[in-house]
Amino acid sequence: MKIAILGKPFDENQAAFIQEMMDDLVRRQAEVTIVDSFHEYLSQHITLPEGITTFTRQDSLEGNRFVLSIGGDGTLLDTVTYVGELQIPILGINTGRLGFLATISPDKIAQAIDALFKGHFVLEDRSLIRVDTDPDTFGDVNFGLNEFSILKRDTSSMIVVHTYIDGEYLNSYWADGLIVSTPTGSTGYSLSCGGPVMLPQTNNFIIAPVCPHNLNVRPLIVSDRSVISFEIEGRSNNFLLSLDSRSRTVEAGIQIAVRRENFNARLVKLNHVNFLSTLRSKLNWGLDRRNPAGIPV
């Protein structure tokens, strides 16, 4: 079995779990390849077995059965851009903080690897958002799992985002910015702006203003079969476009349209983990002084 690994630096107390994982993969005769930057970091913190190869962003991951993302949710978002339209299943191992997408804790890595080899898992397709701009802004990696944002820069005054759905005028948002979120991203930036939580299989986008000047403007749910386009104006001639963790400065007059990408991100979910249990554990739903365990009463 071929397995690719991407990751970010982790706490020293988690090194033993990563070492155990690497040793386990070797015992199972897995063919392991590690992204070059993470390979360099790992070589300084654990003992890597012989025969491990490396890859870069320019290399294709075709032929790999799984991709392991070791880090936080941001690492998994980056991993999606490496996989792209290959749709290789991604297992998120959480060595970061929140771990909403990367749900496997370090002490559960051994159990997760065993589940991969035994087939005790399910695959969950997550929709992606695609951004097309003129002039081009994000190149070949113009898709994201969480959200696309239009934001003002630094301390400049608010901007106006004229928004259209399938060519029909929706609204002009006077705000610090505007977010278009996928269902996966509904628990991220959009949630902090008052947007709703959506189940992963919901076929919608959320349009949510960031600090709107008009308080009667609220987040809006639209079909992800729609094409949403924008025109931006403001006192500044420069604005910020953000696609998950990637940000670019653009000039006024840029043409922007977002739609659902033609392919999905495919996440590995173990049998004991689902979106509803993640909501309860990560957002502390149900926790109350009267019900400290969060158990239905």
PDB file of C-alpha atoms in Angstrom:
ATOM      1  CA  MET A   1       0.000   0.000   0.000  1.00  0.00           C
ATOM      2  CA  LYS A   2       1.341   3.432  -0.951  1.00  0.00           C
ATOM      3  CA  ILE A   3       0.779   6.210   1.589  1.00  0.00           C
ATOM      4  CA  ALA A   4       1.737   9.887   1.281  1.00  0.00           C
ATOM      5  CA  ILE A   5       2.314  12.036   4.371  1.00  0.00           C
ATOM      6  CA  LEU A   6       2.106  15.804   4.781  1.00  0.00           C
ATOM      7  CA  GLY A   7       2.505  17.651   8.033  1.00  0.00           C
ATOM      8  CA  LYS A   8       3.592  20.590  10.127  1.00  0.00           C
ATOM      9  CA  PRO A   9       5.834  20.821  13.239  1.00  0.00           C
ATOM     10  CA  PHE A  10       4.309  19.326  16.395  1.00  0.00           C
ATOM     11  CA  ASP A  11       4.948  19.383  20.143  1.00  0.00           C
ATOM     12  CA  GLU A  12       7.798  17.245  21.403  1.00  0.00           C
ATOM     13  CA  ASN A  13       5.445  15.190  23.565  1.00  0.00           C
ATOM     14  CA  GLN A  14       3.739  13.953  20.394  1.00  0.00           C
ATOM     15  CA  ALA A  15       6.929  12.678  18.758  1.00  0.00           C
ATOM     16  CA  ALA A  16       6.565   9.212  20.313  1.00  0.00           C
ATOM     17  CA  PHE A  17       3.166   8.737  18.646  1.00  0.00           C
ATOM     18  CA  ILE A  18       4.558   9.754  15.239  1.00  0.00           C
ATOM     19  CA  GLN A  19       7.528   7.415  15.720  1.00  0.00           C
ATOM     20  CA  GLU A  20       5.154   4.573  16.552  1.00  0.00           C
ATOM     21  CA  MET A  21       3.113   5.361  13.445  1.00  0.00           C
ATOM     22  CA  MET A  22       6.167   5.258  11.167  1.00  0.00           C
ATOM     23  CA  ASP A  23       7.351   1.986  12.702  1.00  0.00           C
ATOM     24  CA  ASP A  24       3.868   0.513  12.289  1.00  0.00           C
ATOM     25  CA  LEU A  25       3.748   1.479   8.600  1.00  0.00           C
ATOM     26  CA  VAL A  26       7.126  -0.183   8.048  1.00  0.00           C
ATOM     27  CA  ARG A  27       5.940  -3.379   9.775  1.00  0.00           C
ATOM     28  CA  ARG A  28       2.942  -3.409   7.463  1.00  0.00           C
ATOM     29  CA  GLN A  29       5.279  -2.996   4.471  1.00  0.00           C
ATOM     30  CA  ALA A  30       3.645   0.249   3.377  1.00  0.00           C
ATOM     31  CA  GLU A  31       5.416   2.292   0.713  1.00  0.00           C
ATOM     32  CA  VAL A  32       5.717   5.722   2.351  1.00  0.00           C
ATOM     33  CA  THR A  33       6.490   9.077   0.732  1.00  0.00           C
ATOM     34  CA  ILE A  34       6.713  12.338   2.707  1.00  0.00           C
ATOM     35  CA  VAL A  35       6.514  15.944   1.493  1.00  0.00           C
ATOM     36  CA  ASP A  36      10.066  17.283   1.463  1.00  0.00           C
ATOM     37  CA  SER A  37       9.652  20.064   4.048  1.00  0.00           C
ATOM     38  CA  PHE A  38       8.043  17.727   6.593  1.00  0.00           C
ATOM     39  CA  HIS A  39      10.601  15.005   5.880  1.00  0.00           C
ATOM     40  CA  GLU A  40      13.357  17.418   6.863  1.00  0.00           C
ATOM     41  CA  TYR A  41      11.556  18.260  10.109  1.00  0.00           C
ATOM     42  CA  LEU A  42      10.835  14.608  10.948  1.00  0.00           C
ATOM     43  CA  SER A  43      14.453  13.582  10.370  1.00  0.00           C
ATOM     44  CA  GLN A  44      15.421  15.909  13.227  1.00  0.00           C
ATOM     45  CA  HIS A  45      12.804  14.669  15.707  1.00  0.00           C
ATOM     46  CA  ILE A  46      12.264  10.950  15.094  1.00  0.00           C
ATOM     47  CA  THR A  47      14.145   8.048  13.538  1.00  0.00           C
ATOM     48  CA  LEU A  48      12.946   7.599   9.976  1.00  0.00           C
ATOM     49  CA  PRO A  49      13.181   4.142   8.456  1.00  0.00           C
ATOM     50  CA  GLU A  50      15.164   3.545   5.288  1.00  0.00           C
ATOM     51  CA  GLY A  51      13.527   3.577   1.883  1.00  0.00           C
ATOM     52  CA  ILE A  52      11.235   6.545   2.434  1.00  0.00           C
ATOM     53  CA  THR A  53      10.965   8.864  -0.565  1.00  0.00           C
ATOM     54  CA  THR A  54       9.978  12.535  -0.731  1.00  0.00           C
ATOM     55  CA  PHE A  55       7.799  14.652  -2.977  1.00  0.00           C
ATOM     56  CA  THR A  56       7.130  18.331  -3.664  1.00  0.00           C
ATOM     57  CA  ARG A  57       4.046  20.295  -4.646  1.00  0.00           C
ATOM     58  CA  GLN A  58       4.964  19.857  -8.305  1.00  0.00           C
ATOM     59  CA  ASP A  59       4.883  16.049  -8.006  1.00  0.00           C
ATOM     60  CA  SER A  60       1.709  14.045  -8.579  1.00  0.00           C
ATOM     61  CA  LEU A  61       0.388  11.868  -5.760  1.00  0.00           C
ATOM     62  CA  GLU A  62      -1.223   9.492  -8.237  1.00  0.00           C
ATOM     63  CA  GLY A  63      -0.934   5.881  -7.126  1.00  0.00           C
ATOM     64  CA  ASN A  64      -1.152   6.578  -3.405  1.00  0.00           C
ATOM     65  CA  ARG A  65      -3.961   4.793  -1.582  1.00  0.00           C
ATOM     66  CA  PHE A  66      -4.207   7.293   1.281  1.00  0.00           C
ATOM     67  CA  VAL A  67      -2.777  10.647   2.312  1.00  0.00           C
ATOM     68  CA  LEU A  68      -2.075  11.306   5.990  1.00  0.00           C
ATOM     69  CA  SER A  69      -2.318  14.930   7.134  1.00  0.00           C
ATOM     70  CA  ILE A  70      -0.422  15.473  10.400  1.00  0.00           C
ATOM     71  CA  GLY A  71      -1.131  18.838  12.004  1.00  0.00           C
ATOM     72  CA  GLY A  72      -4.232  20.939  12.528  1.00  0.00           C
ATOM     73  CA  ASP A  73      -7.157  21.862  10.322  1.00  0.00           C
ATOM     74  CA  GLY A  74      -4.964  24.285   8.364  1.00  0.00           C
ATOM     75  CA  THR A  75      -2.642  21.416   7.459  1.00  0.00           C
ATOM     76  CA  LEU A  76      -5.571  19.408   6.136  1.00  0.00           C
ATOM     77  CA  LEU A  77      -6.764  22.377   4.061  1.00  0.00           C
ATOM     78  CA  ASP A  78      -3.288  22.534   2.530  1.00  0.00           C
ATOM     79  CA  THR A  79      -3.286  18.772   1.960  1.00  0.00           C
ATOM     80  CA  VAL A  80      -6.437  19.100  -0.140  1.00  0.00           C
ATOM     81  CA  THR A  81      -4.525  21.337  -2.572  1.00  0.00           C
ATOM     82  CA  TYR A  82      -1.848  18.651  -3.016  1.00  0.00           C
ATOM     83  CA  VAL A  83      -4.446  15.944  -3.733  1.00  0.00           C
ATOM     84  CA  GLY A  84      -6.697  18.012  -6.022  1.00  0.00           C
ATOM     85  CA  GLU A  85      -8.781  16.159  -8.563  1.00  0.00           C
ATOM     86  CA  LEU A  86      -7.151  12.802  -7.734  1.00  0.00           C
ATOM     87  CA  GLN A  87      -9.572  12.653  -4.771  1.00  0.00           C
ATOM     88  CA  ILE A  88      -7.252  10.389  -2.762  1.00  0.00           C
ATOM     89  CA  PRO A  89      -8.766   9.740   0.692  1.00  0.00           C
ATOM     90  CA  ILE A  90      -7.262  11.988   3.386  1.00  0.00           C
ATOM     91  CA  LEU A  91      -6.930  11.008   7.044  1.00  0.00           C
ATOM     92  CA  GLY A  92      -6.490  13.994   9.360  1.00  0.00           C
ATOM     93  CA  ILE A  93      -4.290  13.386  12.424  1.00  0.00           C
ATOM     94  CA  ASN A  94      -4.639  16.249  14.882  1.00  0.00           C
ATOM     95  CA  THR A  95      -1.398  17.494  16.433  1.00  0.00           C
ATOM     96  CA  GLY A  96      -2.733  21.063  16.402  1.00  0.00           C
ATOM     97  CA  ARG A  97      -5.420  22.732  18.469  1.00  0.00           C
ATOM     98  CA  LEU A  98      -9.105  22.563  17.474  1.00  0.00           C
ATOM     99  CA  GLY A  99      -9.063  19.571  15.158  1.00  0.00           C
ATOM    100  CA  PHE A 100     -12.477  19.977  13.581  1.00  0.00           C
ATOM    101  CA  LEU A 101     -11.357  18.392  10.308  1.00  0.00           C
ATOM    102  CA  ALA A 102      -8.316  16.530  11.604  1.00  0.00           C
ATOM    103  CA  THR A 103     -10.190  14.377  14.089  1.00  0.00           C
ATOM    104  CA  ILE A 104      -7.661  11.658  15.016  1.00  0.00           C
ATOM    105  CA  SER A 105      -5.826  12.472  18.254  1.00  0.00           C
ATOM    106  CA  PRO A 106      -2.177  11.320  18.595  1.00  0.00           C
ATOM    107  CA  ASP A 107      -3.080   8.564  21.054  1.00  0.00           C
ATOM    108  CA  LYS A 108      -5.519   7.113  18.501  1.00  0.00           C
ATOM    109  CA  ILE A 109      -3.070   6.977  15.573  1.00  0.00           C
ATOM    110  CA  ALA A 110      -2.325   3.264  15.975  1.00  0.00           C
ATOM    111  CA  GLN A 111      -6.040   2.475  15.999  1.00  0.00           C
ATOM    112  CA  ALA A 112      -6.563   4.653  12.900  1.00  0.00           C
ATOM    113  CA  ILE A 113      -3.753   2.990  10.927  1.00  0.00           C
ATOM    114  CA  ASP A 114      -5.138  -0.426  11.800  1.00  0.00           C
ATOM    115  CA  ALA A 115      -8.571   0.691  10.572  1.00  0.00           C
ATOM    116  CA  LEU A 116      -7.094   1.841   7.246  1.00  0.00           C
ATOM    117  CA  PHE A 117      -5.493  -1.537   6.574  1.00  0.00           C
ATOM    118  CA  LYS A 118      -8.571  -3.487   7.672  1.00  0.00           C
ATOM    119  CA  GLY A 119     -11.016  -1.263   5.767  1.00  0.00           C
ATOM    120  CA  HIS A 120     -12.899  -0.239   8.906  1.00  0.00           C
ATOM    121  CA  PHE A 121     -13.719   3.292   7.787  1.00  0.00           C
ATOM    122  CA  VAL A 122     -16.073   5.299   5.628  1.00  0.00           C
ATOM    123  CA  LEU A 123     -15.281   7.936   3.008  1.00  0.00           C
ATOM    124  CA  GLU A 124     -16.981  11.308   3.168  1.00  0.00           C
ATOM    125  CA  ASP A 125     -16.998  13.568   0.119  1.00  0.00           C
ATOM    126  CA  ARG A 126     -16.785  17.280   0.890  1.00  0.00           C
ATOM    127  CA  SER A 127     -17.646  19.890  -1.734  1.00  0.00           C
ATOM    128  CA  LEU A 128     -15.013  22.440  -2.772  1.00  0.00           C
ATOM    129  CA  ILE A 129     -15.362  26.051  -3.850  1.00  0.00           C
ATOM    130  CA  ARG A 130     -13.681  27.209  -7.074  1.00  0.00           C
ATOM    131  CA  VAL A 131     -12.599  30.804  -7.736  1.00  0.00           C
ATOM    132  CA  ASP A 132     -12.063  32.247 -11.220  1.00  0.00           C
ATOM    133  CA  THR A 133     -10.634  35.742 -11.558  1.00  0.00           C
ATOM    134  CA  ASP A 134      -9.530  38.014 -14.380  1.00  0.00           C
ATOM    135  CA  PRO A 135      -6.638  38.634 -14.136  1.00  0.00           C
ATOM    136  CA  ASP A 136      -5.757  35.219 -12.713  1.00  0.00           C
ATOM    137  CA  THR A 137      -5.026  35.250  -8.967  1.00  0.00           C
ATOM    138  CA  PHE A 138      -4.666  31.724  -7.573  1.00  0.00           C
ATOM    139  CA  GLY A 139      -3.228  29.865 -10.574  1.00  0.00           C
ATOM    140  CA  ASP A 140      -3.817  26.107 -10.737  1.00  0.00           C
ATOM    141  CA  VAL A 141      -4.724  25.919  -7.034  1.00  0.00           C
ATOM    142  CA  ASN A 142      -7.907  27.964  -7.353  1.00  0.00           C
ATOM    143  CA  PHE A 143     -10.086  25.761  -5.132  1.00  0.00           C
ATOM    144  CA  GLY A 144     -10.600  25.440  -1.403  1.00  0.00           C
ATOM    145  CA  LEU A 145     -12.424  23.334   1.158  1.00  0.00           C
ATOM    146  CA  ASN A 146     -13.574  26.019   3.598  1.00  0.00           C
ATOM    147  CA  GLU A 147     -14.272  29.424   2.108  1.00  0.00           C
ATOM    148  CA  PHE A 148     -13.462  32.267  -0.238  1.00  0.00           C
ATOM    149  CA  SER A 149     -13.237  35.758   1.256  1.00  0.00           C
ATOM    150  CA  ILE A 150     -13.084  39.317  -0.057  1.00  0.00           C
ATOM    151  CA  LEU A 151     -11.606  41.604   2.586  1.00  0.00           C
ATOM    152  CA  LYS A 152     -10.438  45.155   3.063  1.00  0.00           C
ATOM    153  CA  ARG A 153      -6.737  45.645   3.699  1.00  0.00           C
ATOM    154  CA  ASP A 154      -5.369  46.574   7.119  1.00  0.00           C
ATOM    155  CA  THR A 155      -6.955  49.757   8.509  1.00  0.00           C
ATOM    156  CA  SER A 156      -8.542  50.992   5.287  1.00  0.00           C
ATOM    157  CA  SER A 157     -12.193  52.007   5.294  1.00  0.00           C
ATOM    158  CA  MET A 158     -14.977  49.554   4.571  1.00  0.00           C
ATOM    159  CA  ILE A 159     -15.524  48.277   1.051  1.00  0.00           C
ATOM    160  CA  VAL A 160     -18.598  47.756  -1.098  1.00  0.00           C
ATOM    161  CA  VAL A 161     -19.041  44.308  -2.642  1.00  0.00           C
ATOM    162  CA  HIS A 162     -21.657  44.243  -5.397  1.00  0.00           C
ATOM    163  CA  THR A 163     -22.891  40.649  -5.531  1.00  0.00           C
ATOM    164  CA  TYR A 164     -24.717  38.756  -8.292  1.00  0.00           C
ATOM    165  CA  ILE A 165     -26.201  35.254  -8.388  1.00  0.00           C
ATOM    166  CA  ASP A 166     -26.319  33.696 -11.865  1.00  0.00           C
ATOM    167  CA  GLY A 167     -26.022  37.185 -13.309  1.00  0.00           C
ATOM    168  CA  GLU A 168     -28.901  38.635 -11.290  1.00  0.00           C
ATOM    169  CA  TYR A 169     -28.155  41.429  -8.829  1.00  0.00           C
ATOM    170  CA  LEU A 170     -28.390  40.334  -5.169  1.00  0.00           C
ATOM    171  CA  ASN A 171     -27.053  43.136  -2.984  1.00  0.00           C
ATOM    172  CA  SER A 172     -24.284  45.651  -2.400  1.00  0.00           C
ATOM    173  CA  TYR A 173     -22.605  44.753   0.866  1.00  0.00           C
ATOM    174  CA  TRP A 174     -21.101  47.708   2.770  1.00  0.00           C
ATOM    175  CA  ALA A 175     -18.767  45.844   5.097  1.00  0.00           C
ATOM    176  CA  ASP A 176     -15.215  44.918   6.023  1.00  0.00           C
ATOM    177  CA  GLY A 177     -15.580  42.019   3.651  1.00  0.00           C
ATOM    178  CA  LEU A 178     -17.663  39.114   2.401  1.00  0.00           C
ATOM    179  CA  ILE A 179     -17.326  35.346   2.822  1.00  0.00           C
ATOM    180  CA  VAL A 180     -18.631  32.574   0.584  1.00  0.00           C
ATOM    181  CA  SER A 181     -18.451  29.375   2.596  1.00  0.00           C
ATOM    182  CA  THR A 182     -18.907  25.701   1.817  1.00  0.00           C
ATOM    183  CA  PRO A 183     -20.769  23.446   4.263  1.00  0.00           C
ATOM    184  CA  THR A 184     -17.377  22.342   5.621  1.00  0.00           C
ATOM    185  CA  GLY A 185     -16.401  25.988   6.143  1.00  0.00           C
ATOM    186  CA  SER A 186     -19.657  26.737   7.954  1.00  0.00           C
ATOM    187  CA  THR A 187     -17.913  25.930  11.249  1.00  0.00           C
ATOM    188  CA  GLY A 188     -14.996  28.271  10.468  1.00  0.00           C
ATOM    189  CA  TYR A 189     -14.775  31.951   9.550  1.00  0.00           C
ATOM    190  CA  SER A 190     -18.426  32.056   8.493  1.00  0.00           C
ATOM    191  CA  LEU A 191     -19.575  30.874  11.925  1.00  0.00           C
ATOM    192  CA  SER A 192     -17.711  33.734  13.633  1.00  0.00           C
ATOM    193  CA  CYS A 193     -19.622  36.148  11.370  1.00  0.00           C
ATOM    194  CA  GLY A 194     -22.995  34.794  12.463  1.00  0.00           C
ATOM    195  CA  GLY A 195     -23.432  32.220   9.715  1.00  0.00           C
ATOM    196  CA  PRO A 196     -25.337  28.955  10.285  1.00  0.00           C
ATOM    197  CA  VAL A 197     -23.805  25.510  10.747  1.00  0.00           C
ATOM    198  CA  MET A 198     -24.552  23.245   7.778  1.00  0.00           C
ATOM    199  CA  LEU A 199     -24.198  19.479   7.580  1.00  0.00           C
ATOM    200  CA  PRO A 200     -21.368  18.427   5.243  1.00  0.00           C
ATOM    201  CA  GLN A 201     -23.623  16.909   2.567  1.00  0.00           C
ATOM    202  CA  THR A 202     -25.733  20.059   2.192  1.00  0.00           C
ATOM    203  CA  ASN A 203     -25.486  21.308  -1.399  1.00  0.00           C
ATOM    204  CA  ASN A 204     -25.286  25.006  -0.587  1.00  0.00           C
ATOM    205  CA  PHE A 205     -23.019  27.998  -0.107  1.00  0.00           C
ATOM    206  CA  ILE A 206     -23.275  30.585   2.662  1.00  0.00           C
ATOM    207  CA  ILE A 207     -22.813  34.256   1.766  1.00  0.00           C
ATOM    208  CA  ALA A 208     -21.880  36.061   4.980  1.00  0.00           C
ATOM    209  CA  PRO A 209     -20.818  39.723   5.342  1.00  0.00           C
ATOM    210  CA  VAL A 210     -17.923  40.589   7.648  1.00  0.00           C
ATOM    211  CA  CYS A 211     -18.864  43.434  10.035  1.00  0.00           C
ATOM    212  CA  PRO A 212     -21.620  44.848   7.777  1.00  0.00           C
ATOM    213  CA  HIS A 213     -22.486  48.542   8.025  1.00  0.00           C
ATOM    214  CA  ASN A 214     -26.195  47.702   7.661  1.00  0.00           C
ATOM    215  CA  LEU A 215     -27.212  45.611  10.649  1.00  0.00           C
ATOM    216  CA  ASN A 216     -30.268  44.179   8.888  1.00  0.00           C
ATOM    217  CA  VAL A 217     -28.003  42.320   6.432  1.00  0.00           C
ATOM    218  CA  ARG A 218     -27.715  38.678   7.440  1.00  0.00           C
ATOM    219  CA  PRO A 219     -25.970  35.582   6.069  1.00  0.00           C
ATOM    220  CA  LEU A 220     -27.739  34.017   3.090  1.00  0.00           C
ATOM    221  CA  ILE A 221     -27.827  30.365   1.994  1.00  0.00           C
ATOM    222  CA  VAL A 222     -27.784  29.774  -1.774  1.00  0.00           C
ATOM    223  CA  SER A 223     -27.534  26.671  -3.932  1.00  0.00           C
ATOM    224  CA  ASP A 224     -24.006  25.566  -4.820  1.00  0.00           C
ATOM    225  CA  ARG A 225     -25.245  25.109  -8.386  1.00  0.00           C
ATOM    226  CA  SER A 226     -25.207  28.905  -8.614  1.00  0.00           C
ATOM    227  CA  VAL A 227     -22.408  31.063  -9.972  1.00  0.00           C
ATOM    228  CA  ILE A 228     -21.758  33.979  -7.623  1.00  0.00           C
ATOM    229  CA  SER A 229     -19.909  36.971  -9.077  1.00  0.00           C
ATOM    230  CA  PHE A 230     -18.595  40.173  -7.513  1.00  0.00           C
ATOM    231  CA  GLU A 231     -17.514  43.712  -8.227  1.00  0.00           C
ATOM    232  CA  ILE A 232     -15.546  45.563  -5.533  1.00  0.00           C
ATOM    233  CA  GLU A 233     -15.165  49.251  -4.849  1.00  0.00           C
ATOM    234  CA  GLY A 234     -13.805  51.372  -2.019  1.00  0.00           C
ATOM    235  CA  ARG A 235     -11.532  54.247  -1.157  1.00  0.00           C
ATOM    236  CA  SER A 236      -8.515  51.977  -1.433  1.00  0.00           C
ATOM    237  CA  ASN A 237      -7.396  50.613  -4.791  1.00  0.00           C
ATOM    238  CA  ASN A 238      -6.259  47.326  -3.258  1.00  0.00           C
ATOM    239  CA  PHE A 239      -8.218  44.517  -1.665  1.00  0.00           C
ATOM    240  CA  LEU A 240      -7.477  41.096  -0.240  1.00  0.00           C
ATOM    241  CA  LEU A 241      -8.752  37.822  -1.675  1.00  0.00           C
ATOM    242  CA  SER A 242      -8.424  34.766   0.545  1.00  0.00           C
ATOM    243  CA  LEU A 243      -8.997  31.129  -0.389  1.00  0.00           C
ATOM    244  CA  ASP A 244      -8.727  28.993   2.738  1.00  0.00           C
ATOM    245  CA  SER A 245      -5.233  29.840   4.019  1.00  0.00           C
ATOM    246  CA  ARG A 246      -3.963  31.498   0.814  1.00  0.00           C
ATOM    247  CA  SER A 247      -4.267  35.285   0.475  1.00  0.00           C
ATOM    248  CA  ARG A 248      -3.531  37.586  -2.455  1.00  0.00           C
ATOM    249  CA  THR A 249      -3.653  41.356  -2.857  1.00  0.00           C
ATOM    250  CA  VAL A 250      -5.612  42.481  -5.924  1.00  0.00           C
ATOM    251  CA  GLU A 251      -6.523  45.770  -7.521  1.00  0.00           C
ATOM    252  CA  ALA A 252      -9.952  47.296  -8.028  1.00  0.00           C
ATOM    253  CA  GLY A 253     -11.637  46.261 -11.258  1.00  0.00           C
ATOM    254  CA  ILE A 254     -10.779  42.585 -10.968  1.00  0.00           C
ATOM    255  CA  GLN A 255     -13.518  40.207 -12.176  1.00  0.00           C
ATOM    256  CA  ILE A 256     -14.414  37.479  -9.663  1.00  0.00           C
ATOM    257  CA  ALA A 257     -16.749  34.475  -9.872  1.00  0.00           C
ATOM    258  CA  VAL A 258     -17.112  31.477  -7.568  1.00  0.00           C
ATOM    259  CA  ARG A 259     -18.829  28.162  -8.123  1.00  0.00           C
ATOM    260  CA  ARG A 260     -18.684  24.594  -6.897  1.00  0.00           C
ATOM    261  CA  GLU A 261     -15.611  22.700  -8.066  1.00  0.00           C
ATOM    262  CA  ASN A 262     -16.114  19.673 -10.325  1.00  0.00           C
ATOM    263  CA  PHE A 263     -14.360  17.339  -7.872  1.00  0.00           C
ATOM    264  CA  ASN A 264     -14.525  16.825  -4.100  1.00  0.00           C
ATOM    265  CA  ALA A 265     -12.205  16.383  -1.143  1.00  0.00           C
ATOM    266  CA  ARG A 266     -12.526  12.843   0.184  1.00  0.00           C
ATOM    267  CA  LEU A 267     -12.029  12.488   3.949  1.00  0.00           C
ATOM    268  CA  VAL A 268     -11.516   9.244   5.860  1.00  0.00           C
ATOM    269  CA  LYS A 269     -13.871   8.872   8.809  1.00  0.00           C
ATOM    270  CA  LEU A 270     -13.477   6.100  11.338  1.00  0.00           C
ATOM    271  CA  ASN A 271     -16.601   4.321  12.447  1.00  0.00           C
ATOM    272  CA  HIS A 272     -16.740   6.025  15.843  1.00  0.00           C
ATOM    273  CA  VAL A 273     -16.383   9.564  14.427  1.00  0.00           C
ATOM    274  CA  ASN A 274     -19.104  11.566  12.675  1.00  0.00           C
ATOM    275  CA  PHE A 275     -19.959  15.214  12.115  1.00  0.00           C
ATOM    276  CA  LEU A 276     -22.526  15.383  14.909  1.00  0.00           C
ATOM    277  CA  SER A 277     -20.154  13.951  17.510  1.00  0.00           C
ATOM    278  CA  THR A 278     -17.497  16.408  16.315  1.00  0.00           C
ATOM    279  CA  LEU A 279     -19.941  19.305  16.753  1.00  0.00           C
ATOM    280  CA  ARG A 280     -20.611  18.268  20.324  1.00  0.00           C
ATOM    281  CA  SER A 281     -16.977  17.721  21.257  1.00  0.00           C
ATOM    282  CA  LYS A 282     -15.338  20.669  19.470  1.00  0.00           C
ATOM    283  CA  LEU A 283     -18.036  23.323  20.010  1.00  0.00           C
ATOM    284  CA  ASN A 284     -18.953  22.044  23.480  1.00  0.00           C
ATOM    285  CA  TRP A 285     -22.592  21.621  22.555  1.00  0.00           C
ATOM    286  CA  GLY A 286     -24.693  20.337  25.411  1.00  0.00           C
ATOM    287  CA  LEU A 287     -22.225  21.308  28.130  1.00  0.00           C
ATOM    288  CA  ASP A 288     -24.010  23.037  30.972  1.00  0.00           C
ATOM    289  CA  ARG A 289     -23.623  23.340  34.747  1.00  0.00           C
ATOM    290  CA  ARG A 290     -26.788  21.266  35.014  1.00  0.00           C
ATOM    291  CA  ASN A 291     -25.410  18.675  32.577  1.00  0.00           C
ATOM    292  CA  PRO A 292     -21.595  18.803  32.767  1.00  0.00           C
ATOM    293  CA  ALA A 293     -21.049  15.595  30.816  1.00  0.00           C
ATOM    294  CA  GLY A 294     -23.058  16.824  27.833  1.00  0.00           C
ATOM    295  CA  ILE A 295     -25.180  13.669  27.984  1.00  0.00           C
ATOM    296  CA  PRO A 296     -28.900  13.851  27.056  1.00  0.00           C
ATOM    297  CA  VAL A 297     -31.062  13.903  30.144  1.00  0.00           C
TER     298      VAL A 297
END
